[in-house]
Every structure is written in structure tokens, then in C-alpha cells.
Coordinates of N, CA and C and ligand atoms in Angstrom, one line a residue:
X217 N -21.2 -5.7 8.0 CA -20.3 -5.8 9.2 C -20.8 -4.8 10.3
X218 N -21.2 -5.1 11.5 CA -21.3 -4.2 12.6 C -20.6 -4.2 13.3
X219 N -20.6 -2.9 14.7 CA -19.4 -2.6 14.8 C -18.9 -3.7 16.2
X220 N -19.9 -4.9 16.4 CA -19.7 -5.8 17.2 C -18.8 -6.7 16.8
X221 N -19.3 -7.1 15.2 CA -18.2 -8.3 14.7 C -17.0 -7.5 14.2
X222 N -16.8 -6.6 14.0 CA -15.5 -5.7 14.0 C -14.6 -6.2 15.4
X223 N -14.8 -5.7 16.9 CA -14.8 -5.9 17.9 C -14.3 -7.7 17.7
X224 N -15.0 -8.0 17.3 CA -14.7 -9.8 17.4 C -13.6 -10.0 16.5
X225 N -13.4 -9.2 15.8 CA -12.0 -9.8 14.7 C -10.9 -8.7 15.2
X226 N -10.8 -7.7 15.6 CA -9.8 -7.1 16.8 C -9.3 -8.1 17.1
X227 N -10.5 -8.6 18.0 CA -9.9 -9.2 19.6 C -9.4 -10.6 19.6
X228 N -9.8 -11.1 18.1 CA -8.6 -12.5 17.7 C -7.4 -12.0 17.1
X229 N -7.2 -10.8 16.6 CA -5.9 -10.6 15.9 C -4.9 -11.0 16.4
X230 N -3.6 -11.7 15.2 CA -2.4 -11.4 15.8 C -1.4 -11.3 14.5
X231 N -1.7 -10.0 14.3 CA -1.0 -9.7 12.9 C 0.0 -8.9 13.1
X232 N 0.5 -9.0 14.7 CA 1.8 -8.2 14.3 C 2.7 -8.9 16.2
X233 N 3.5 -8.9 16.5 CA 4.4 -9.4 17.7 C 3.7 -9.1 19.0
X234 N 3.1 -7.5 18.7 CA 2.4 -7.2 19.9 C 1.9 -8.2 20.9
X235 N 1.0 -8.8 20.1 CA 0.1 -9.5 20.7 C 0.3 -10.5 21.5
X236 N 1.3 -10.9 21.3 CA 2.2 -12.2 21.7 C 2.3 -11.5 23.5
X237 N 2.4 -10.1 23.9 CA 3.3 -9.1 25.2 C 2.3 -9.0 25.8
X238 N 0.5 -8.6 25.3 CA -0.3 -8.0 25.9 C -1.2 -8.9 26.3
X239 N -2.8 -8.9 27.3 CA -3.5 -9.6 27.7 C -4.7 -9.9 26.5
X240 N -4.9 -8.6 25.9 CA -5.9 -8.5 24.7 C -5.9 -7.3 24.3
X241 N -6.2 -7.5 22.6 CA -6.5 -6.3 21.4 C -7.1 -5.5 22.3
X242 N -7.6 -4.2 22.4 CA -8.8 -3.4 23.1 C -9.4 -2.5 21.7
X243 N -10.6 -3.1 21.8 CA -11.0 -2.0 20.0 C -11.4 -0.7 20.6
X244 N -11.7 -0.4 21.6 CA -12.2 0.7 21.7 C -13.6 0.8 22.9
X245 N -14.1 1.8 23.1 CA -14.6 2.3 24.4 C -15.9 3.4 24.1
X246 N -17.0 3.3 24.5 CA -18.1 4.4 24.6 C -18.5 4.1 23.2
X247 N -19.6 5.6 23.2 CA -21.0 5.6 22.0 C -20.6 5.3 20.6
X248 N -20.4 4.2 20.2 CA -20.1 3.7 19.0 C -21.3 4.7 17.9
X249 N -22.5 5.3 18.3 CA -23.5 6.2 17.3 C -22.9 7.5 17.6
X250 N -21.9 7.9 18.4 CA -22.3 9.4 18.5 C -21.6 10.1 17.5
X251 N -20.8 11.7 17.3 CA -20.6 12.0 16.2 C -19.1 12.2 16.7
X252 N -18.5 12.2 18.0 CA -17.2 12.4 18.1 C -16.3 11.4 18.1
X253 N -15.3 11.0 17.3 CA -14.0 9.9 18.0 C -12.7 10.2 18.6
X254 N -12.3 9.7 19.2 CA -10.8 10.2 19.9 C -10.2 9.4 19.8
X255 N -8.7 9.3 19.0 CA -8.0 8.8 18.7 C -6.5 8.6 19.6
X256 N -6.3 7.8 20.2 CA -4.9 8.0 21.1 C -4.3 6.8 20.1
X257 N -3.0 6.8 21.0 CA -1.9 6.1 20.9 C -1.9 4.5 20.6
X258 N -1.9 4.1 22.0 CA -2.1 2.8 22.2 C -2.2 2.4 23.4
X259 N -3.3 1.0 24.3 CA -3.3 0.9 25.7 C -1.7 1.0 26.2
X260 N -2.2 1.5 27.4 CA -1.0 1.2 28.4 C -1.1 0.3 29.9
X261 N -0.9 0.2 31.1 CA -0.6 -0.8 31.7 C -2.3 -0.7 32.2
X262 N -2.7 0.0 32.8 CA -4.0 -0.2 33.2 C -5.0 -0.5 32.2
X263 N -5.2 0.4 31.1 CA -5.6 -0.3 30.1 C -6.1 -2.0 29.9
X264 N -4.4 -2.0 29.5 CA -4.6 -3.5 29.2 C -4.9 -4.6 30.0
X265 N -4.3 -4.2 31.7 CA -5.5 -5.3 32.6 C -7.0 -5.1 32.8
X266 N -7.5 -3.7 32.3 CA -9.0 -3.5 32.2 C -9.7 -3.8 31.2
X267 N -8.9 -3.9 30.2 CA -9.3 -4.2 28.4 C -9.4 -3.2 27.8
X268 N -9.7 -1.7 28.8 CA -11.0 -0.5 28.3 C -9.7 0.6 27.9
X269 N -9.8 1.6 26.6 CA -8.6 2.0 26.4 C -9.2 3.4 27.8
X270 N -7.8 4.4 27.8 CA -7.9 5.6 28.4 C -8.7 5.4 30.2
X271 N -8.5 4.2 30.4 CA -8.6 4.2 31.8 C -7.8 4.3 33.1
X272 N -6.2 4.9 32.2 CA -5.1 4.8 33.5 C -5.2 6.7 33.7
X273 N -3.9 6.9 34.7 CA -4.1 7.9 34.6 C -4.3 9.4 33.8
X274 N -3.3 9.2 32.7 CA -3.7 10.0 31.2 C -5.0 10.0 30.6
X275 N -6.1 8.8 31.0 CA -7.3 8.6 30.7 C -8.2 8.9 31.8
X276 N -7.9 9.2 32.8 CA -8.8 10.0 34.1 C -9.0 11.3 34.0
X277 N -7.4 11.7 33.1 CA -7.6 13.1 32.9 C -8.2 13.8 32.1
X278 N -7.9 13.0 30.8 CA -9.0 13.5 29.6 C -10.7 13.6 29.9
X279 N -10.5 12.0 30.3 CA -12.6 11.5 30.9 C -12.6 13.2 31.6
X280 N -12.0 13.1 32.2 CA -12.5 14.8 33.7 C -12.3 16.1 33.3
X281 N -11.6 16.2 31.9 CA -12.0 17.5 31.0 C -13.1 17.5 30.1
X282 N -13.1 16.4 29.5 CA -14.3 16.0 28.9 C -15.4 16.5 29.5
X283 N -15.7 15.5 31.0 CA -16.6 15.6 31.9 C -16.8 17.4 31.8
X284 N -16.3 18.3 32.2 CA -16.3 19.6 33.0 C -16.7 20.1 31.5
X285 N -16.6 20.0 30.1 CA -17.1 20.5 28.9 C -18.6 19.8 28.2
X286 N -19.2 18.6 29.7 CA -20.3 18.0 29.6 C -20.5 16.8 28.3
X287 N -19.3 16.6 28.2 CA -19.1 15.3 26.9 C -18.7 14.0 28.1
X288 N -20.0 13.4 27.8 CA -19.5 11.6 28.9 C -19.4 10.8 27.6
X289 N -18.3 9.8 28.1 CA -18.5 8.8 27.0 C -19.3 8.1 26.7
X290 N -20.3 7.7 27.6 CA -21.3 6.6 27.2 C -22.3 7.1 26.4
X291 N -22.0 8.4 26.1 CA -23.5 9.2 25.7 C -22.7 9.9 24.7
X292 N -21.6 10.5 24.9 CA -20.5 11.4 23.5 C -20.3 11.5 22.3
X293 N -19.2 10.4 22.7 CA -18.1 10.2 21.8 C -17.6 8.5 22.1
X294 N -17.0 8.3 21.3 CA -16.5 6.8 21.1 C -14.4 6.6 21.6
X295 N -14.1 6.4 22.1 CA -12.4 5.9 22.3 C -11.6 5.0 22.0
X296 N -10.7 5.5 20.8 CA -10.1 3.9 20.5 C -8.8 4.4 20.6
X297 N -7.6 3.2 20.0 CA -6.2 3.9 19.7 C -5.8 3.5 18.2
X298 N -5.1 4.4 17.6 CA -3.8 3.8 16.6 C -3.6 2.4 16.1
X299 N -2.9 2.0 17.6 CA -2.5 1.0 17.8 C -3.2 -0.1 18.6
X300 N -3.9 -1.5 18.9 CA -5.0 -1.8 19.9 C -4.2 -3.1 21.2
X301 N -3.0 -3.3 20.5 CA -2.8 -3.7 22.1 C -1.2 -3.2 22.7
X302 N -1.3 -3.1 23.7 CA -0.4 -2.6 24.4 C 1.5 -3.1 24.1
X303 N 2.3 -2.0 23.8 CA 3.4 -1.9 23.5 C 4.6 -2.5 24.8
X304 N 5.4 -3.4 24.7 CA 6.1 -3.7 26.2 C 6.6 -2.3 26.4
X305 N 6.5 -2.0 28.0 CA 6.7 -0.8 28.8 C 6.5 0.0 28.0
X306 N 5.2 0.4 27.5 CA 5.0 1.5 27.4 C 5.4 2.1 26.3
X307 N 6.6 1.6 25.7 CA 6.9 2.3 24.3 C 6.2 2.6 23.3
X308 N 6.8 3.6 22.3 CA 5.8 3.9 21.2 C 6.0 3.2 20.4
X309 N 4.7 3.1 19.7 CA 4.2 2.0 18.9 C 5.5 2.1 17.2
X310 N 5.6 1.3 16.7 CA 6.8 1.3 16.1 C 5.9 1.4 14.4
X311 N 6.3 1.9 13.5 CA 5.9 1.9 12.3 C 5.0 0.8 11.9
X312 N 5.9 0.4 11.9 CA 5.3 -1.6 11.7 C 4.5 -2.0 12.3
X313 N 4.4 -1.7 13.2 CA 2.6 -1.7 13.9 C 1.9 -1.4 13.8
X314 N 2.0 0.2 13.7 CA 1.0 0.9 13.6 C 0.6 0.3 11.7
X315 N 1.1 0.3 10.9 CA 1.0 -0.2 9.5 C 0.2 -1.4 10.1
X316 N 0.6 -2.1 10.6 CA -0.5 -3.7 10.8 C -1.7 -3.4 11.2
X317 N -1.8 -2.4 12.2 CA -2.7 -2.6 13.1 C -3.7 -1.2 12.5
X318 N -3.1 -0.1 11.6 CA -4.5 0.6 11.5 C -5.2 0.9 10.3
X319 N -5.4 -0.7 9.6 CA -6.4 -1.1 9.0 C -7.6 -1.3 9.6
X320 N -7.6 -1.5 10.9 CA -8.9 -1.6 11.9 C -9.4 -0.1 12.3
X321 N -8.6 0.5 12.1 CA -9.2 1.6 12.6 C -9.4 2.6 11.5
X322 N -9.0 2.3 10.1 CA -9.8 2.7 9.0 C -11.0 2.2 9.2
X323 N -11.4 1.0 9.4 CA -12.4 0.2 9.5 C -13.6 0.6 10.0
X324 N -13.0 1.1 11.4 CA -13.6 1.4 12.5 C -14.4 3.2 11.7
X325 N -13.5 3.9 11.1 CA -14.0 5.0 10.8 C -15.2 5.3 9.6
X326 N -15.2 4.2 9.1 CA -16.1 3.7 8.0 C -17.6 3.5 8.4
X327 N -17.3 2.7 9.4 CA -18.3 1.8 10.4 C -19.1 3.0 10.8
X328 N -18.3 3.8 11.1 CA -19.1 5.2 12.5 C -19.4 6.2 12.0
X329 N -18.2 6.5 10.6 CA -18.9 7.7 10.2 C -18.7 9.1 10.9
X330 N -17.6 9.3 11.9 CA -17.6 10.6 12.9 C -17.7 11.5 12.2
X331 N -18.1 12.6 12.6 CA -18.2 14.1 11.8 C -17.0 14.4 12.3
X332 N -16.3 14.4 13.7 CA -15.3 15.1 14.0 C -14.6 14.1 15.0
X333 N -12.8 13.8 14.9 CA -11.9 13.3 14.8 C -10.7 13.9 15.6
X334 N -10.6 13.5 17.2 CA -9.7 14.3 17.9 C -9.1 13.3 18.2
X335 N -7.5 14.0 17.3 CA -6.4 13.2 17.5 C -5.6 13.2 19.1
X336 N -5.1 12.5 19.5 CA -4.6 12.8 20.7 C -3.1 12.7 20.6
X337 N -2.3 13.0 20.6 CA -0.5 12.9 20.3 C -0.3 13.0 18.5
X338 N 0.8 13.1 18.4 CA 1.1 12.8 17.2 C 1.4 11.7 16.2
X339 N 0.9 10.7 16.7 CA 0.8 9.3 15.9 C -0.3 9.2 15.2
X340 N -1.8 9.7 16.0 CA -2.8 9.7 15.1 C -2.8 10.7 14.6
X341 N -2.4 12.0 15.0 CA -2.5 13.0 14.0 C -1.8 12.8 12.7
X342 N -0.2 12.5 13.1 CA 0.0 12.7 11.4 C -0.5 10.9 10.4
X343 N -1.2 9.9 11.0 CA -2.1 9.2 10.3 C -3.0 9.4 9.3
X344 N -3.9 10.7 10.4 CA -4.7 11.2 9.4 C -4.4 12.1 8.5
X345 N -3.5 12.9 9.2 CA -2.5 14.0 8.7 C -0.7 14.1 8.5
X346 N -0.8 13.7 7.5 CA 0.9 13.5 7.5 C 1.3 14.9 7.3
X347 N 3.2 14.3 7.6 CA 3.7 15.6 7.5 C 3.5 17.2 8.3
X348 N 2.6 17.2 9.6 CA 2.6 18.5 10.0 C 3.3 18.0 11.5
X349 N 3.4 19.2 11.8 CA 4.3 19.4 13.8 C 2.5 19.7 14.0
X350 N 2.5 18.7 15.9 CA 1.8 18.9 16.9 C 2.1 20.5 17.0
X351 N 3.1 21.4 17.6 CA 3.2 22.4 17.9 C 2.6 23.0 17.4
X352 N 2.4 23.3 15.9 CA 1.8 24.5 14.7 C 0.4 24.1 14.9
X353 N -0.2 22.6 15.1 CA -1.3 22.0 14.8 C -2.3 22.0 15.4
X354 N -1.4 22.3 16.8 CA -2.7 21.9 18.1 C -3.8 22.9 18.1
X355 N -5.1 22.6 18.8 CA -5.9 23.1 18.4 C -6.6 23.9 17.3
X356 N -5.7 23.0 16.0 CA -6.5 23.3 14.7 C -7.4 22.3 14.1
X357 N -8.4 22.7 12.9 CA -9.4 21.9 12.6 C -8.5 21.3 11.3
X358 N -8.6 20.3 10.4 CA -8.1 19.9 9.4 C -9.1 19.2 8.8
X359 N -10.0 19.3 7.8 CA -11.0 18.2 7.2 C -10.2 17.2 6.2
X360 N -10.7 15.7 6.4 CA -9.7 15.3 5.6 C -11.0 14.4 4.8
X361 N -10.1 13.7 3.6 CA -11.2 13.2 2.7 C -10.6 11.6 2.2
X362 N -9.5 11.5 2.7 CA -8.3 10.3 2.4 C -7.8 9.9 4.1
X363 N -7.3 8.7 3.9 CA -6.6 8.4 4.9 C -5.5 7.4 4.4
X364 N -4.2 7.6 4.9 CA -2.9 6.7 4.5 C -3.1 6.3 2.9
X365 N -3.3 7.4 2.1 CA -3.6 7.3 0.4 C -5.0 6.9 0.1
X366 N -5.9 6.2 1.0 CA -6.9 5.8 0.4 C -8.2 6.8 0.4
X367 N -9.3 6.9 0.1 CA -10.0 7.9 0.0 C -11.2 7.2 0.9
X368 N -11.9 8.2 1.6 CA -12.5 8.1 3.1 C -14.2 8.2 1.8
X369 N -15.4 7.0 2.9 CA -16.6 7.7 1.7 C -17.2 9.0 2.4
X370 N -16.4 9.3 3.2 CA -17.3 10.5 3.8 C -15.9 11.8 4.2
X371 N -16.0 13.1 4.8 CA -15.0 13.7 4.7 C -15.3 14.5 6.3
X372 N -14.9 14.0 7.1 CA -14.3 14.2 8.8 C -13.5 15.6 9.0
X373 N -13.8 16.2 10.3 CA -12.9 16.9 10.5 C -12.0 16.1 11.3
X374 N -10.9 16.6 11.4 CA -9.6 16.7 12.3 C -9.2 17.7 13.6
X375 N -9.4 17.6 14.6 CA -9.2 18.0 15.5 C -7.9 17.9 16.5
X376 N -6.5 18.1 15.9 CA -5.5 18.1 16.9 C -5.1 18.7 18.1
X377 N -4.9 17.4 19.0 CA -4.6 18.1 20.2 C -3.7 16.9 20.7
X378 N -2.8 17.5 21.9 CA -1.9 16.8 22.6 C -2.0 15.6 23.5
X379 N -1.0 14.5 23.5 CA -1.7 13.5 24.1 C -1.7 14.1 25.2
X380 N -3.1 13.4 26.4 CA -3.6 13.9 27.9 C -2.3 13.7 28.6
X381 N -1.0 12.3 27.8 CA -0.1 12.2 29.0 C 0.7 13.4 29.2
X382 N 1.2 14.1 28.1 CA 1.9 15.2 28.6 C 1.4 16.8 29.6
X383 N -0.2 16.2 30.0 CA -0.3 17.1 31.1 C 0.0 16.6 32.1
X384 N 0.4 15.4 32.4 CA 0.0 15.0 33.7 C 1.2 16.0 34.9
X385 N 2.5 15.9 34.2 CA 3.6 17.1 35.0 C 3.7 18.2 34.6
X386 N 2.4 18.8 33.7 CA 2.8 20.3 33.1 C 1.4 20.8 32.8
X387 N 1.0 21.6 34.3 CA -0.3 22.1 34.4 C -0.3 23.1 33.2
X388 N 0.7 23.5 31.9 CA 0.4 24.8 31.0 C -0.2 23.7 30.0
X389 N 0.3 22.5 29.8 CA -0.1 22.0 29.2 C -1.9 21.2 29.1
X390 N -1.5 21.1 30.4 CA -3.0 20.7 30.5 C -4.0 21.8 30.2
X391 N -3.5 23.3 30.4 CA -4.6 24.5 30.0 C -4.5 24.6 28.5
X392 N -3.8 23.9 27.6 CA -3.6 23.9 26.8 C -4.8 22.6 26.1
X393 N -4.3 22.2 26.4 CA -5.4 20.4 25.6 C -6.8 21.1 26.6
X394 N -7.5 21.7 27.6 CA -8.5 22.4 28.2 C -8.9 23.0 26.9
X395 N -8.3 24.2 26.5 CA -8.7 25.4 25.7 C -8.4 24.4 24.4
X396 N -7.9 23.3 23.8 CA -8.2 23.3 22.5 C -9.3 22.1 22.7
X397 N -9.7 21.5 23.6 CA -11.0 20.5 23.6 C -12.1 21.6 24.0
X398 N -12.1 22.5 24.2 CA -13.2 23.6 24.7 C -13.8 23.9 23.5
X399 N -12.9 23.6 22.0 CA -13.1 23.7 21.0 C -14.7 23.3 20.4
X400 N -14.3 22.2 20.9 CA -15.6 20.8 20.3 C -17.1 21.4 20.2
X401 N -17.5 21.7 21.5 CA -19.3 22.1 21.1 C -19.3 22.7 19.6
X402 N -18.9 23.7 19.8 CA -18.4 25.0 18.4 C -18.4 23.9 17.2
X403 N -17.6 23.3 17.4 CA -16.7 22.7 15.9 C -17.6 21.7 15.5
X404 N -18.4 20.9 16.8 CA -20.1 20.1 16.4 C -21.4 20.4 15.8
X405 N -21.2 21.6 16.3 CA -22.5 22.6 16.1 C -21.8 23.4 14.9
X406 N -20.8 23.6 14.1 CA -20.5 24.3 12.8 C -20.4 23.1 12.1
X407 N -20.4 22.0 11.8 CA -19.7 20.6 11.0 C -21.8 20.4 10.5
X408 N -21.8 20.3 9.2 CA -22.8 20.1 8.8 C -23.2 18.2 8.9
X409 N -24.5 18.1 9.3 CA -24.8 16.9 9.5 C -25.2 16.0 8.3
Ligands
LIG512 N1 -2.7 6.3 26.2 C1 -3.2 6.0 25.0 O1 -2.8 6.6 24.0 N2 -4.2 5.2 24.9 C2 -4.7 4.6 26.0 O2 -5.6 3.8 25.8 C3 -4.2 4.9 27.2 C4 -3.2 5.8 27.3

């Protein structure tokens, strides 16, 4: 399985109501080889008329911290979500979703292999990581060796940090998700290959 025909069985799913609301699945975005993934939520309105996840404005902002710590996606890191198609207005993705829908993104993590794993909000964090607070979490490393009970063939870091939306009206926040993505070179260059 490559990570094309992956992409092709996404983008026929319709294993849960979602699908029925949105234009299309979106599997994900940038260097399917490189060693970083970022994990968000789920598309939102721009998204889903573009197909491409993290291209509204929560996704301008991350791309442009990214950018300024010299990580592009086309060359990076890889972008997917939790959940792959878009929630009506915007809501968070409901248990039951997320349960349908992130078998593909086990999948996805199999497929790639990331050394390191930056969660964006707390849906993918406690996925990979149950049971902990964003607050205590952000900008810590977590290696994990399982996911949702099952055991991973390889053993990833964890990188929590806050989703990009809650900087958009709270510049501390944004110096916050800055200084814990400033993390990355360090945490690439310490993670054995
Ligand atoms: N927020 C997300 O979590 N994912 C997107 O793709 C866009 C905004």
C-alpha cells in the first residue's frame, strides 16, 4: 500500500455522517518522506473548498511560524487531521468520528514512519496521548510506542502544542505555540534515525 492508494481510499470514504456535509475527505498535505507530521483537528471552511488541510487562516499562521523556523512543507514535514472531512460549522469532531475516522491516520502513521509527531489541540494529543491536560503538556516531548491500545511497529515522539486557532486573538498565545515549535530542529537533531 502506498501512500497514494491510501489517499484514494480516504477520499471514497463514507464511514461516518460527515461525509454526507462536506465537499471531500482531505488526507493530508506536503512531504509524505520527511521525518515530521502535524496532526490537527479537522478541515474547516477554507480547507474544505480547497481540499488542502491548514489553508484557512489558523493554517497561514502555523505555515508562517513554520516558515520563520525554516520548515516549508513541501520539503518538511507532512499535514493531516484527526478527523478528514469537515465538521458542519466548524464543530468539534464528536467521539464517534473521530473513532471512524482515525483508523486512517493510524494508517497513515505506519505508512511514513515520522520520528516526530506534533500534535496540534487536544484531540490529537490525547489520541496519541490519553488522559493528560494541554496546559501541563504543551511544549513537552512524549515518545509513544502504542496508539488507541494498539502497538505502533516503530516508537515516535510526541510533540504537544496548541491548536494555531487559539492564537489568532491571543498574541501570548501565539508566543507560546512560537517557543514550543522552536522546539523542533533540537528535538530532530536529538531523535535517533
Ligand atoms: N484546523 C484544523 O485542525 N485543521 C485544518 O485543516 C484547518 C484548521
Amino acid at each position: 500500500m502506498t501512500n497514494a492508494d491510501l489517499d484514494t481510499r480516504i477520499r471514497a470514504c463514507d464511514r461516518c455522517p460527515l461525509r454526507s456535509g462536506c465537499r471531500s475527505p482531505i488526507p493530508g498535505d506536503g512531504h509524505f518522506g520527511s521525518r515530521i507530521l502535524f496532526i490537527g483537528e479537522a478541515p474547516g471552511k477554507n480547507e474544505d473548498i480547497e481540499g488542502v488541510p491548514f489553508v484557512g487562516r489558523s493554517g497561514k499562521l502555523l505555515t508562517s511560524i513554520l516558515q520563520d523556523l525554516g520548515l516549508e512543507r513541501e520539503r518538511d514535514y507532512y499535514i493531516t487531521n484527526i478527523v478528514k472531512c469537515r465538521p458542519p460549522d466548524n464543530r468539534d469532531p464528536s467521539p464517534a468520528e473521530i473513532a471512524a475516522c482515525s483508523g486512517y491516520l493510524v494508517e497513515q502513521l505506519e505508512l511514513m514512519r515520522p520520528d516526530v509527531i506534533v500534535t496540534l489541540g487536544r484531540f490529537s494529543f490525547n489520541f496519541l496521548v490519553p488522559n493528560r491536560g494541554m496546559t501541563q503538556s504543551r511544549g513537552q516531548c512524549f515518545r509513544i510506542h502504542g496508539v488507541a491500545d494498539r502497538p505502533l511497529s516503530f516508537a515516535p515522539v510526541v510533540l504537544a502544542c496548541y491548536h494555531p486557532a487559539v492564537a489568532l486573538y491571543d498574541p501570548k498565545k501565539r508566543g507560546i505555540i512560537t517557543e514550543d515549535l522552536s522546539k523542533l530542529p533540537e528535538i530532530i537533531a536529538s531523535v535517533q534515525l
